Amino acid sequence: MIAAVADAVTDAVPQRTLGRVQRTLTYLVILLMCLLTAVPLYVMLLVAFQPTGAVFSGGDLHIIPQTISFENFTELLTETDALTYTYNSIVVTVGVMVLATTIACISGYILTRFEFRGKTAFSRSILLSYMFSGIVLAVPFYILFQSLGLLNSHFALVLGLTALLSPLNIWLMWQYFETVPISLEERAWIEGASRWRAVRDVVLPIARPGIVTAAIFSFSAGWNNFLLAQIVLSDSEMYTLPVGAALLLGRDAGWETAMSVSVLICIPPFLIALFFQRYLMLGINIGESG
Amino acid sequence: MAKEIRTERLRKEYDADDRTVVANDDIDLTIEEGEFTTIVGPSGCGKTTLLRMIAGLQEPTSGRLYCGDEDVTDERPQDRDISMVFQNIALYPHMTVRENIGYALKIEGVPDEERAERVEEAAEILQIADQLEKKPDALSGGQQQRVALGAAFVKEPEIILFDEPMSDLDAKLRAELRVEVQQLHKRLDATIVYVTHDQTEAMTMSDTVVTLREGHVEQVAPPTELFDFPNSTYVAEFIGTPATNFLPVDLQLTDGTPTLRGFGMEIEVPSEELDPHVGETVDLGVRPQYLSAGGGSFELDVTIDVIEPLGTESVVHATRPDGEPIDFVTDDIAEIFPGDTVTVGFDEEDLIVFGPNGEAVVYGARLFDSAGATQQIN
Amino acid sequence: MRERLGADRFRWESPVLLLGKVALALFVGFAMLMWLFPILYGFWASVHENVVASAQFVGLGNYADVIAHDLFWKALNNTVVFAVVTTLTSVGLGLLFALAVNQGIRGGSLARTLILFPYLIPTVVIAFLWQFMLNQNTGVVNELLVGLGVLDEGIRFFGTTEWAMPAVIAMSTWVYAAFAFFILLAQLQSIDGALYERATVEGANAWEKFRDITYPHIRTTLLLVVFLRGIWLFNHFDLIFIATRGGPINETLTIPLLIYRLIFREFSYGQGAALGSLLFFLLAVGAVVYFKLLDRGEVGAG
């Protein structure tokens, strides 16, 4: 099969002529890569759409499902707090996306266009903060939020996540704004645009891929975070999806329930993976280039 | 309405690490209204800084800047009626050509219909009318340059500034755009200030050339004057290709007349201006265009190294008796070959005497003014 | 604060500068409170006892206690094993995949999209999924191994002392290979194809091309990825915590999990902070040494 595929794509290899052995190896590696990533995901989907209890009733798991059942999902939505968790997660995620992205844009622009004392120290401290264990930071956050009377609120979680996320996001936007030539802004000023209008009409549209990437990072932090949410939120009414899901699993829910919660949590990230791949790659690269 | 630009002791200092760099040193300069003025000089001479101060993108350390009668030193770039074409072209990558050209008009609040009309008219003139809906990325370098030109003149400003806009283009396109820019200047009622390090651009396009040297104005003159009457070795070397030849000669008195001696030549230069330099070594400058292989009143033998044919004429690189290079331009290379020793000569009205500090002291063309008017320009 | 345009100060831009200064002040305030405060508080707490109620200065006492803790050396050992092996496997696998996809053959872009998914899945889900995959009775992996005759009966991967760490590492590699993959792929794609053509003309084989063209081009990025991933894995908490809680018998207990235990089980924030600070110092020293060695390598190679 591999050979057949290989023959079919020979003309898709433009300049690089691959040896037969090398080509076969390449296909094997890519096949391995696809299998390794896809199989666990497939298993997750498979189990999630099995009737409740199917997994334990004697290894009835087939590679191609015999039945497809939405039982787990209806159970999840009607008998658990999954909807509340989802709502909470959306609130927190949107909050982090708005706050963290805004802060990243403003700070990134200032870092790009102005000189001030401590700029170097600031950029170095970004790396430093990266080396500090998140768990140790959780307690000061707890104390901080306690003294501010913000414990058990989504606002506190948004603040904390934004703080944890800001170094990376600011770095990203800083690097991105650096790629917008200052002469574009200067031209806009000379053409009569105010500073703000030049930013709105010229800088932000050009930096859009960077902004989208920062927003995706923020999304990821808001949607996926477990540790901080677990520490800041005490009331199960306030739980986000990951914390809620862990709670569900802790109650010895069946594998089907676990997998259907997983599928639920995975929908937004998967949509992002499908539609924003280009931005994500860009973000990963810029985030690393520092 | 074109406006005159005037600077009054305009000065710009930078802090570079622990020292202060003076980019512009108290520049007094008047750029006439409606003229095409080129500011030329090697990189680092402060020409771009001067232009950016005129634009309002940089603030002078001291001094004043006037547009017409108005003191604009403290005005923001937004409030100055100027346009600018940037070195890197600076087209907005996310806007179409139409939006790029029309952006200034949009900010000015020109109604959509009128804006479309003016943009299309500009595009027509620049022959990019069929590119209006494209993004800058999809255009060739020359087309992008035309869009930048269109964006600069569509709002009919008093002043248009050019910051080395053609430095990234190839020679053929540059030649084409030089003509385009000049035609635009004729069509527009605007003062044009054009910064470049390319003396060809300066010589071919401008009414007036301002030569800058390390933050100072070295000479302000029309191109022909700059070519024939450079006021220093710096200008003589920078303006015109190939660069002026300098022959170090001794200045002595012969029967009371200052005389240049060297390379087997003896040239009497009856000028009082030379009196202070008698007994010193001075530079005798002769443009390669005025050195001829056929000989002249004064002659020296040179050895041919390389011949560069440029079509109707050729540049000949040679070595003079003291081992230094010397260039001359000739239209007849049939008889000369690398390795040959030939006699080149010039006449007294072609020489310029530069003092020990590089300043021009005597122009042969003025002193012996019989043939001064027939000179040609490269 | 100054405008960066040729380092000028603009008189007439002062309202904008003022706005900038206000924004900067707000930001610095936020950063100090939300970002610097926790770190400084962590350091402060590491030299105090009974931190939350009535703090008492104990000097390096917490540090001594932590090092003397029964589990300290085991946790340190586990952390090093986990971080180093996972870094190597995930970066190695990422590099292998990137090299394959960079050949530009069909299927590559599908693989590229697929590998992004593990990276984006929330930690909780990864832990669920792998617990299921590696389950003794229902797990796909065991079923496969038994079916192929490799094993007689399934292994409780997360539940046996010898298999727990490899299982955790496998799970982490599955997630983090994508990170190295994307960065290295971008770097590979930036290599001028003409270089390979020239090498082909000059008769280089695949290995020589990799050694002489590919590797020098991606070296800096590769080392940076190793560094950042390594540091990050040393501090990694969520995945192991949810999957194994450090078990069985502390076999997957890493320093961050020990910190968690100190703080939330033994209620000694001082000791937890001391351990966190210790890890921070170790990493900082490690970072300096790493970059020093890199510099030397650079000079030696150059």
Coordinates of C-alpha atoms in Angstrom, one line a residue, chain B residues 181-311:
Chain B
V181 CA 9.5 61.6 -11.1
Q182 CA 10.6 64.6 -13.1
Q183 CA 7.4 64.5 -15.2
L184 CA 5.4 64.4 -12.0
H185 CA 7.3 67.4 -10.7
K186 CA 6.4 69.4 -13.9
R187 CA 2.8 68.5 -13.5
L188 CA 2.6 69.3 -9.8
D189 CA 2.9 72.6 -7.9
A190 CA 5.0 71.2 -5.2
T191 CA 8.5 71.7 -3.7
I192 CA 10.3 68.4 -4.0
V193 CA 13.2 67.4 -1.7
Y194 CA 14.9 64.2 -2.8
V195 CA 17.5 62.5 -0.7
T196 CA 19.9 60.1 -2.3
H197 CA 23.4 58.8 -2.1
D198 CA 23.5 58.3 -5.8
Q199 CA 25.0 61.3 -7.5
T200 CA 23.6 60.2 -10.9
E201 CA 20.1 60.8 -9.5
A202 CA 21.1 64.1 -8.1
M203 CA 22.7 65.2 -11.3
T204 CA 19.9 64.1 -13.7
M205 CA 16.8 65.2 -11.8
S206 CA 17.3 68.2 -9.8
D207 CA 17.2 72.0 -10.2
T208 CA 19.5 72.3 -7.2
V209 CA 21.8 69.9 -5.5
V210 CA 22.7 70.2 -1.8
T211 CA 25.9 68.3 -1.0
L212 CA 26.1 67.2 2.6
R213 CA 29.3 66.2 4.4
E214 CA 29.3 65.0 7.9
G215 CA 26.4 67.1 8.9
H216 CA 27.5 70.2 7.1
V217 CA 26.3 71.7 3.9
E218 CA 29.3 71.5 1.6
Q219 CA 27.9 73.1 -1.5
V220 CA 24.5 74.2 -2.9
A221 CA 24.4 74.6 -6.6
P222 CA 22.6 73.5 -9.8
P223 CA 24.0 70.2 -11.2
T224 CA 26.1 71.8 -14.0
E225 CA 27.7 74.2 -11.6
L226 CA 28.4 71.5 -9.2
F227 CA 30.1 69.5 -11.9
D228 CA 32.3 72.3 -13.2
F229 CA 32.8 74.3 -10.0
P230 CA 33.0 72.0 -7.1
N231 CA 34.1 74.0 -4.1
S232 CA 36.1 71.2 -2.5
T233 CA 37.9 67.9 -3.3
Y234 CA 35.0 66.2 -1.4
V235 CA 32.4 67.5 -3.9
A236 CA 34.7 67.0 -6.9
E237 CA 35.2 63.4 -5.9
F238 CA 31.6 62.6 -5.0
I239 CA 29.9 64.3 -7.9
G240 CA 30.5 62.9 -11.4
T241 CA 31.7 59.5 -12.5
P242 CA 34.4 58.5 -12.6
A243 CA 35.7 60.7 -9.8
T244 CA 37.9 63.7 -10.5
N245 CA 41.6 63.0 -10.8
F246 CA 43.8 64.7 -8.3
L247 CA 47.5 65.3 -9.1
P248 CA 49.6 66.5 -6.2
V249 CA 51.9 69.2 -7.6
D250 CA 54.2 71.8 -6.1
L251 CA 53.1 75.5 -6.2
Q252 CA 56.1 77.8 -6.8
L253 CA 56.6 81.3 -8.1
T254 CA 58.1 81.6 -11.6
D255 CA 58.9 85.3 -12.3
G256 CA 56.3 86.3 -9.8
T257 CA 53.6 84.1 -11.3
P258 CA 52.3 81.1 -9.3
T259 CA 53.3 77.9 -11.2
L260 CA 52.2 74.3 -10.7
R261 CA 55.1 71.9 -11.1
G262 CA 54.9 68.1 -11.3
F263 CA 54.6 65.1 -13.6
G264 CA 56.8 66.9 -16.0
M265 CA 54.4 69.7 -16.4
E266 CA 54.7 73.4 -15.6
I267 CA 51.5 75.3 -15.5
E268 CA 51.3 79.0 -14.9
V269 CA 48.2 80.0 -13.0
P270 CA 48.2 83.8 -12.7
S271 CA 45.9 84.1 -9.7
E272 CA 46.3 86.0 -6.5
E273 CA 44.2 83.5 -4.7
L274 CA 47.2 81.1 -4.8
D275 CA 49.6 83.5 -3.1
P276 CA 49.0 82.1 0.4
H277 CA 49.8 78.6 -0.8
V278 CA 53.1 79.2 -2.5
G279 CA 55.7 76.7 -1.5
E280 CA 53.0 74.1 -0.6
T281 CA 51.8 71.0 -2.3
V282 CA 48.4 71.5 -3.8
D283 CA 46.0 69.2 -5.7
L284 CA 45.5 69.8 -9.4
G285 CA 42.1 68.4 -10.2
V286 CA 41.1 67.4 -13.7
R287 CA 37.8 65.6 -14.5
P288 CA 38.2 62.4 -16.5
Q289 CA 35.9 63.9 -19.1
Y290 CA 38.4 66.7 -19.7
L291 CA 41.4 64.5 -20.0
S292 CA 41.9 63.5 -23.6
A293 CA 44.0 60.8 -25.1
G294 CA 44.8 63.1 -28.0
G295 CA 46.8 65.4 -25.7
G296 CA 46.4 69.0 -24.8
S297 CA 48.3 72.0 -23.6
F298 CA 49.6 69.9 -20.7
E299 CA 50.4 66.3 -21.0
L300 CA 51.5 63.3 -19.0
D301 CA 52.2 59.6 -19.9
V302 CA 49.9 57.0 -18.4
T303 CA 49.8 53.2 -18.6
I304 CA 46.4 51.7 -19.5
D305 CA 45.0 49.1 -17.1
V306 CA 41.4 48.5 -17.9
I307 CA 39.0 49.8 -20.5
E308 CA 35.3 50.0 -19.8
P309 CA 33.3 50.6 -23.0
L310 CA 30.0 52.3 -22.1
G311 CA 28.6 52.6 -25.6

